Amino acid sequence: MKNKNEGKIYVGKAKGPINIALIKYWGKDDDQLITPLNNSISLTLDTNIFYTETKVTIEDLDIKSDKNIDEEENLITLKINGKNSTVTNRIKNIFKKFLKLKIPICEELSEKKLKIEIESKNTFPIASGCASSASSMAALVVAISSALKIDNNNLPKIELTKMARVGSGSACRSIMGGICEWIKEGGDDSHAIQLYDKSYWDLGVKLVIVSQKEKDVSSSLGMKLTKETSELFKHRINTVVLKHLLELKISLKNKDFNSCAEIIIKDSNNFHACCRDTYPTINYLNEESEYIIKGVILLNKICKNNICAYTFDAGSNGFIIYENKSKNIIDEYFNFIFGFSEQSIDELMNIIEGNKTIKIQDAKEQINNLIKRRPLKEKIINQISFNLGEGTIILEENDK
Ligand code: PMV
């Protein structure tokens, strides 16, 4: 397509999901390349409610230029939810990586002066532990590839995960759907792979939003401080995380939710323990997060089996993971303990008991004890349910 100045315009649009890590990435091996100290495993979530939609317009100004993308020759603008925002070096690095590809269109554009417009809109609180950067960087990468008509025929999808990685480490796991692993090896070749697609296992995720504030310590700074100061973290990297990765892979293969939940919980605990062990200490969790943790532990105890797991990223919002066959119990139970249910405790017991052999009297007593410490209703800002999703998708220009 040509514009009035005879320069070519390339437009692409994509929708990126968030992902939630079951085995956390925390700590960079190389700060520039954004490579991790350990492999991580995550669930890619659907984009029904939470997503980033990004449109990229690349205009070839038809002027020869041998300057790099981060030199002023190239005009890049970014709008997030309609507001002008700073174009970070990480965003520039994504474009640089594209322009280095040995693909004719990339080679051609790498010698030209470009005008690039990025328009991004997302539906969730930024920097509050809801993986907003993962979804936005994945959407940006797929939008650029779509604009340049790069697809599986000229570039394997794994290459796109590397592009997303330089935007935000965990973003590499949002390119593909289902259950993904980010492989640490390979320096700049560090990439994500899909372990299972979304239809492999009918898992659900409930995100409990208890804060919309930006976190005090960004994940980049947090992981740097942890790496520099925490002794516990050395044990995590050398022992704990390796054990968790191995065990989770076996449990996923066997679709053994009871043991998956145990590993997910332990990895979240271990990651947050390393944050607390950081000097100066970092605490991403708040009182409401602690209440979610207690709620999960109690439900699993009552059911004498782990039917759900909690995990927290670098923020206080809780992710509760479960098999969708337990979704009804999970929804009713958490609505009850958060104070949003119209039901009596006996009605709740009927729902849980219908599926489990529980000791009703004990369970009632324990739930009643828990809700004595229930946070104020307004502190539980929102609960959002997800299924596994298909990863980042290309949108047609007129797609909403
Ligand atoms: O990709 P970043 O820099 O936003 O770091 C993400 C770190 C965690 O969310 C805490 C863990 C993870 O693996 O997603």
Coordinates of C-alpha atoms and ligand atoms in Angstrom, one line a residue:
M1 CA 0.0 0.0 0.0
K2 CA 1.4 3.5 -0.9
N3 CA 0.7 6.8 0.8
K4 CA 0.7 10.2 -0.8
N5 CA 4.5 10.5 -0.4
E6 CA 4.9 7.2 -2.3
G7 CA 6.4 5.6 0.8
K8 CA 5.0 2.2 1.7
I9 CA 2.9 1.7 4.8
Y10 CA 2.7 -1.6 6.6
V11 CA 0.0 -2.2 9.2
G12 CA -0.5 -5.1 11.6
K13 CA -2.7 -5.7 14.6
A14 CA -2.6 -8.3 17.3
K15 CA -4.2 -9.3 20.6
G16 CA -1.9 -10.6 23.4
P17 CA -2.8 -12.6 26.5
I18 CA -1.4 -12.6 30.0
N19 CA 0.3 -15.7 31.3
I20 CA 0.7 -16.9 34.8
A21 CA 3.9 -18.6 35.9
L22 CA 3.5 -21.9 37.8
I23 CA 7.3 -22.0 38.1
K24 CA 8.5 -18.4 38.4
Y25 CA 11.2 -16.6 36.4
W26 CA 13.1 -14.5 38.8
G27 CA 16.6 -13.3 38.1
K28 CA 18.4 -12.5 34.9
D29 CA 21.4 -14.3 33.6
D30 CA 22.1 -11.4 31.2
D31 CA 20.5 -8.1 31.8
Q32 CA 20.9 -6.9 28.2
L33 CA 19.7 -10.0 26.4
I34 CA 17.0 -10.6 29.1
T35 CA 17.9 -14.2 29.6
P36 CA 16.8 -16.0 32.8
L37 CA 18.7 -17.8 35.5
N38 CA 16.1 -20.6 35.4
N39 CA 13.5 -22.2 33.1
S40 CA 10.0 -21.2 33.9
I41 CA 6.6 -22.8 33.1
S42 CA 3.3 -20.9 32.7
L43 CA -0.3 -21.1 31.7
T44 CA -1.3 -18.8 28.8
L45 CA -4.8 -17.4 29.6
D46 CA -7.7 -16.6 27.4
T47 CA -8.2 -13.0 26.2
N48 CA -11.9 -12.7 26.9
I49 CA -11.5 -10.0 29.5
F50 CA -7.8 -9.3 30.0
Y51 CA -5.7 -8.5 27.0
T52 CA -3.6 -6.0 25.1
E53 CA -4.5 -5.1 21.6
T54 CA -1.8 -3.4 19.6
K55 CA -1.7 -1.8 16.2
V56 CA 1.6 -1.1 14.5
T57 CA 2.0 1.2 11.5
I58 CA 5.4 1.2 9.9
E59 CA 5.9 3.9 7.2
D60 CA 8.8 3.5 4.9
L61 CA 9.7 7.2 4.3
D62 CA 11.7 6.1 1.2
I63 CA 14.8 7.8 2.3
K64 CA 18.1 5.8 2.6
S65 CA 19.4 5.7 6.1
D66 CA 22.2 3.6 7.7
K67 CA 21.2 4.7 11.2
N68 CA 20.1 2.4 13.8
I69 CA 16.5 2.3 15.1
D70 CA 17.4 3.9 18.3
E71 CA 19.1 6.9 16.7
E72 CA 16.8 9.9 16.2
E73 CA 16.4 9.2 12.4
N74 CA 13.6 6.9 13.2
L75 CA 10.4 8.3 14.6
I76 CA 8.7 5.9 16.9
T77 CA 5.6 7.0 18.8
L78 CA 3.6 5.0 21.3
K79 CA 0.1 5.5 22.6
I80 CA -1.2 3.4 25.5
N81 CA -4.9 3.7 26.0
G82 CA -4.9 6.9 24.0
K83 CA -2.1 8.6 26.0
N84 CA 1.4 9.3 24.6
S85 CA 3.9 7.1 26.4
T86 CA 7.7 6.7 26.4
V87 CA 9.2 4.4 23.8
T88 CA 11.5 2.3 25.9
N89 CA 14.8 0.8 24.8
R90 CA 13.2 -2.6 25.1
I91 CA 10.6 -1.7 22.5
K92 CA 13.4 -0.4 20.2
N93 CA 15.2 -3.6 20.8
I94 CA 12.3 -5.6 19.4
F95 CA 12.3 -3.5 16.2
K96 CA 16.1 -3.9 16.0
K97 CA 15.7 -7.6 16.2
F98 CA 13.1 -7.6 13.4
L99 CA 15.3 -5.4 11.2
K100 CA 18.2 -7.9 11.5
L101 CA 16.2 -10.8 10.2
K102 CA 17.4 -12.2 6.9
I103 CA 14.0 -11.8 5.3
P104 CA 13.8 -9.5 2.2
I105 CA 11.3 -7.0 3.7
C106 CA 13.4 -6.6 6.9
E107 CA 16.6 -6.2 4.9
E108 CA 15.0 -3.6 2.8
L109 CA 13.5 -1.6 5.7
S110 CA 16.7 -1.8 7.7
E111 CA 18.3 0.6 5.2
K112 CA 15.4 3.1 5.3
K113 CA 14.2 5.9 7.4
L114 CA 11.0 4.7 9.1
K115 CA 8.1 6.3 10.9
I116 CA 6.6 3.9 13.4
E117 CA 3.4 4.3 15.3
I118 CA 2.3 1.9 18.0
E119 CA -1.2 2.2 19.4
S120 CA -1.8 -0.1 22.3
K121 CA -4.9 -0.6 24.5
N122 CA -5.2 -2.9 27.4
T123 CA -7.9 -3.8 29.8
F124 CA -6.1 -4.2 33.1
P125 CA -4.1 -2.4 35.8
I126 CA -0.5 -1.9 34.7
A127 CA 2.4 -2.9 36.8
S128 CA 0.3 -4.5 39.6
G129 CA 1.4 -8.1 39.1
C130 CA -1.2 -8.8 36.4
A131 CA 1.5 -9.6 33.7
S132 CA 0.5 -6.6 31.7
S133 CA 4.0 -6.3 30.1
A134 CA 3.9 -9.9 29.0
S135 CA 0.7 -9.4 27.1
S136 CA 1.7 -6.0 25.6
M137 CA 5.1 -7.1 24.4
A138 CA 3.7 -10.3 22.9
A139 CA 1.0 -8.3 21.1
L140 CA 3.6 -5.9 19.8
V141 CA 5.8 -8.6 18.4
V142 CA 2.9 -10.4 16.6
A143 CA 1.6 -7.0 15.3
I144 CA 5.0 -6.2 13.8
S145 CA 5.2 -9.7 12.2
S146 CA 1.8 -9.3 10.8
A147 CA 2.5 -5.9 9.4
L148 CA 5.6 -7.3 7.6
K149 CA 3.8 -10.4 6.5
I150 CA 6.1 -12.6 8.4
D151 CA 4.5 -15.9 9.2
N152 CA 5.4 -19.5 9.9
N153 CA 6.6 -19.9 6.4
N154 CA 9.5 -17.5 6.7
L155 CA 10.0 -17.5 10.4
P156 CA 9.3 -20.2 13.0
K157 CA 7.1 -19.1 15.9
I158 CA 9.9 -19.8 18.3
E159 CA 11.7 -16.8 16.8
L160 CA 8.8 -14.6 17.8
T161 CA 9.2 -15.8 21.4
K162 CA 12.8 -14.5 21.3
M163 CA 11.6 -11.1 20.0
A164 CA 9.0 -10.9 22.8
R165 CA 11.7 -11.9 25.4
V166 CA 13.7 -8.8 24.7
G167 CA 10.6 -6.7 25.4
S168 CA 9.8 -8.3 28.7
G169 CA 11.2 -11.7 29.7
S170 CA 8.0 -13.4 30.6
A171 CA 6.3 -12.1 27.4
C172 CA 8.0 -15.0 25.5
R173 CA 5.6 -17.3 27.2
S174 CA 2.5 -15.3 25.9
I175 CA 3.2 -15.9 22.2
M176 CA 1.9 -19.5 22.3
G177 CA -1.1 -20.9 24.0
G178 CA -1.8 -23.6 26.6
I179 CA 1.2 -24.5 28.8
C180 CA 4.6 -23.1 27.9
E181 CA 8.1 -23.3 29.1
W182 CA 10.8 -20.6 28.7
I183 CA 14.1 -22.3 28.1
K184 CA 17.0 -20.4 29.6
E185 CA 19.8 -21.9 27.5
G186 CA 21.2 -20.4 24.3
G187 CA 22.1 -16.8 25.2
D188 CA 20.2 -14.7 22.7
D189 CA 18.5 -17.9 21.5
S190 CA 16.7 -18.3 24.8
H191 CA 13.1 -18.9 23.8
A192 CA 9.8 -20.4 24.8
I193 CA 8.2 -23.6 23.7
Q194 CA 4.7 -25.0 24.0
L195 CA 4.5 -28.0 26.3
Y196 CA 0.8 -28.6 25.8
D197 CA -1.9 -26.8 23.8
K198 CA -4.9 -25.4 25.5
S199 CA -7.1 -28.5 24.9
Y200 CA -4.7 -30.8 26.8
W201 CA -6.2 -30.2 30.2
D202 CA -9.3 -28.2 31.2
L203 CA -7.7 -25.9 33.7
G204 CA -9.2 -22.7 35.0
V205 CA -7.7 -19.7 36.7
K206 CA -9.3 -17.2 39.0
L207 CA -7.5 -13.9 39.4
V208 CA -8.4 -12.1 42.6
I209 CA -7.6 -8.4 42.3
V210 CA -6.8 -6.9 45.6
S211 CA -4.7 -4.0 44.4
Q212 CA -4.6 -1.8 41.4
K213 CA -1.7 0.2 42.5
E214 CA 1.7 0.1 40.8
K215 CA 4.0 -2.1 42.7
D216 CA 6.7 -0.4 44.8
V217 CA 9.6 -2.4 43.4
S218 CA 9.5 -3.2 39.6
S219 CA 10.2 -6.9 38.7
S220 CA 13.4 -5.8 37.0
L221 CA 14.7 -4.1 40.0
G222 CA 13.4 -6.7 42.4
M223 CA 15.1 -9.6 40.6
K224 CA 18.4 -7.7 40.4
L225 CA 18.3 -7.0 44.2
T226 CA 17.4 -10.6 45.0
K227 CA 20.2 -11.9 42.8
E228 CA 22.7 -9.6 44.4
T229 CA 21.7 -10.1 48.1
S230 CA 19.7 -13.2 48.8
E231 CA 21.5 -16.3 50.0
L232 CA 18.2 -18.2 49.9
F233 CA 17.9 -17.3 46.2
K234 CA 21.2 -19.2 45.4
H235 CA 19.5 -22.3 46.9
R236 CA 16.4 -21.6 44.8
I237 CA 18.4 -21.4 41.6
N238 CA 20.8 -24.3 42.3
T239 CA 18.3 -26.7 43.8
V240 CA 14.7 -25.8 44.5
V241 CA 13.6 -24.6 41.1
L242 CA 15.2 -27.5 39.3
K243 CA 13.3 -29.9 41.5
H244 CA 10.1 -28.0 41.0
L245 CA 10.5 -28.0 37.2
L246 CA 11.1 -31.7 37.1
E247 CA 8.2 -32.5 39.4
L248 CA 5.8 -30.2 37.7
K249 CA 6.6 -31.7 34.3
I250 CA 5.8 -35.2 35.6
S251 CA 2.6 -34.0 37.3
L252 CA 1.5 -32.3 34.1
K253 CA 2.2 -35.3 32.0
N254 CA 0.1 -37.4 34.4
K255 CA -2.6 -34.7 34.7
D256 CA -2.1 -35.2 38.5
F257 CA -3.7 -32.0 39.8
N258 CA -3.1 -32.8 43.5
S259 CA 0.6 -32.8 43.0
C260 CA 0.6 -30.0 40.4
A261 CA -1.1 -27.8 43.0
E262 CA 1.5 -28.7 45.7
I263 CA 4.4 -27.7 43.4
I264 CA 2.7 -24.5 42.2
I265 CA 2.1 -23.4 45.8
K266 CA 5.6 -24.3 46.8
D267 CA 7.2 -22.4 44.0
S268 CA 5.2 -19.3 44.7
N269 CA 6.1 -19.6 48.4
N270 CA 9.8 -20.1 47.5
F271 CA 9.8 -17.1 45.1
H272 CA 8.2 -14.8 47.7
A273 CA 10.5 -16.1 50.4
C274 CA 13.4 -15.1 48.2
C275 CA 11.9 -11.6 47.9
R276 CA 11.6 -11.3 51.6
D277 CA 15.2 -12.5 52.0
T278 CA 16.3 -9.7 49.6
Y279 CA 18.1 -6.8 51.3
P280 CA 16.4 -4.4 51.5
T281 CA 13.5 -6.8 51.9
I282 CA 10.7 -6.9 49.3
N283 CA 7.2 -7.9 50.1
Y284 CA 4.8 -8.1 47.2
L285 CA 2.0 -9.6 49.3
N286 CA -0.5 -7.8 51.5
E287 CA -3.1 -8.9 54.0
E288 CA -5.6 -9.7 51.4
S289 CA -3.1 -12.0 49.6
E290 CA -2.5 -13.8 52.9
Y291 CA -6.3 -14.3 53.2
I292 CA -6.4 -15.8 49.7
I293 CA -3.5 -18.2 50.7
K294 CA -5.4 -19.2 53.9
G295 CA -8.5 -19.7 51.9
V296 CA -6.8 -22.1 49.4
I297 CA -5.1 -24.0 52.2
L298 CA -8.3 -24.5 54.0
L299 CA -10.4 -25.6 51.0
N300 CA -7.7 -28.2 50.1
K301 CA -7.6 -29.4 53.7
I302 CA -11.4 -29.8 53.9
C303 CA -11.4 -31.7 50.6
K304 CA -8.5 -33.8 51.8
N305 CA -7.0 -33.2 48.4
N306 CA -5.5 -30.3 46.6
I307 CA -8.3 -29.0 44.4
C308 CA -6.8 -25.6 43.9
A309 CA -3.4 -23.8 44.1
Y310 CA -2.5 -20.2 44.7
T311 CA 0.3 -18.4 43.0
F312 CA 1.4 -14.7 43.1
D313 CA 3.6 -12.9 40.7
A314 CA 5.4 -9.7 41.7
G315 CA 2.2 -8.2 43.1
S316 CA -0.5 -8.8 45.7
N317 CA -3.1 -10.1 43.3
G318 CA -3.8 -13.8 43.7
F319 CA -4.1 -16.4 40.9
I320 CA -6.1 -19.5 42.0
I321 CA -5.6 -22.4 39.7
Y322 CA -8.0 -25.4 39.5
E323 CA -9.4 -28.0 37.2
N324 CA -12.6 -26.7 35.6
K325 CA -14.5 -29.7 36.9
S326 CA -14.1 -28.1 40.4
K327 CA -15.0 -24.6 39.2
N328 CA -18.4 -24.5 40.8
I329 CA -17.0 -25.4 44.3
I330 CA -14.1 -22.9 43.8
D331 CA -16.5 -20.1 42.8
E332 CA -19.0 -20.8 45.6
Y333 CA -16.4 -21.2 48.2
F334 CA -14.4 -18.0 47.4
N335 CA -17.6 -16.0 47.0
F336 CA -18.5 -17.2 50.4
I337 CA -15.2 -16.5 52.2
F338 CA -14.9 -13.1 50.5
G339 CA -18.4 -12.2 51.7
F340 CA -20.1 -12.0 48.2
S341 CA -22.3 -15.0 48.6
E342 CA -26.0 -15.0 49.4
Q343 CA -25.7 -18.6 50.6
S344 CA -25.6 -19.9 54.1
I345 CA -22.7 -22.0 55.2
D346 CA -24.9 -25.1 55.1
E347 CA -25.7 -24.5 51.5
L348 CA -22.0 -24.1 50.8
M349 CA -21.3 -27.4 52.6
N350 CA -23.9 -29.1 50.4
I351 CA -22.0 -28.0 47.3
I352 CA -18.6 -29.1 48.6
E353 CA -20.0 -32.3 50.1
G354 CA -21.6 -33.2 46.8
N355 CA -18.2 -33.8 45.4
K356 CA -16.1 -34.8 48.4
T357 CA -16.3 -36.8 51.5
I358 CA -15.8 -34.1 54.0
K359 CA -16.3 -33.8 57.8
I360 CA -19.1 -31.2 57.8
Q361 CA -18.9 -30.1 61.4
D362 CA -15.1 -29.6 61.3
A363 CA -15.3 -27.9 58.0
K364 CA -18.0 -25.4 59.1
E365 CA -16.0 -24.5 62.2
Q366 CA -12.8 -23.9 60.2
I367 CA -14.6 -21.8 57.6
N368 CA -16.3 -19.8 60.3
N369 CA -12.9 -19.2 62.0
L370 CA -11.4 -18.1 58.7
I371 CA -14.1 -15.6 57.9
K372 CA -13.5 -13.9 61.2
R373 CA -10.4 -12.5 59.5
R374 CA -12.2 -11.7 56.3
P375 CA -11.0 -8.5 54.6
L376 CA -13.4 -5.6 54.0
K377 CA -15.5 -6.3 50.9
E378 CA -14.1 -3.4 49.0
K379 CA -10.6 -4.8 49.3
I380 CA -11.5 -7.6 47.0
I381 CA -11.8 -5.4 44.0
N382 CA -12.6 -8.0 41.4
Q383 CA -12.5 -11.8 40.6
I384 CA -11.9 -12.8 37.0
S385 CA -12.1 -16.3 35.7
F386 CA -10.0 -17.5 32.8
N387 CA -9.5 -20.7 30.8
L388 CA -6.4 -21.6 29.0
G389 CA -6.0 -19.6 25.8
E390 CA -4.5 -19.9 22.4
G391 CA -1.7 -17.4 22.7
T392 CA -1.2 -14.1 20.8
I393 CA -3.4 -13.8 17.7
I394 CA -3.3 -11.6 14.6
L395 CA -6.3 -9.4 14.2
E396 CA -7.6 -8.1 10.9
E397 CA -7.5 -4.4 10.6
N398 CA -11.2 -3.9 11.2
D399 CA -11.4 -6.5 14.1
K400 CA -12.6 -5.0 17.3
Ligands
PMV1 O1 8.9 -10.4 32.6 P1 8.9 -9.6 33.8 O2 10.1 -8.7 33.9 O3 7.6 -8.8 34.0 O4 9.1 -10.5 35.1 C1 8.0 -11.4 35.5 C2 8.4 -12.0 36.8 C3 7.2 -12.8 37.5 O5 6.0 -12.4 36.9 C4 7.2 -12.5 38.9 C5 7.4 -14.3 37.3 C6 7.1 -14.9 35.9 O6 7.7 -15.9 35.6 O7 6.2 -14.4 35.2

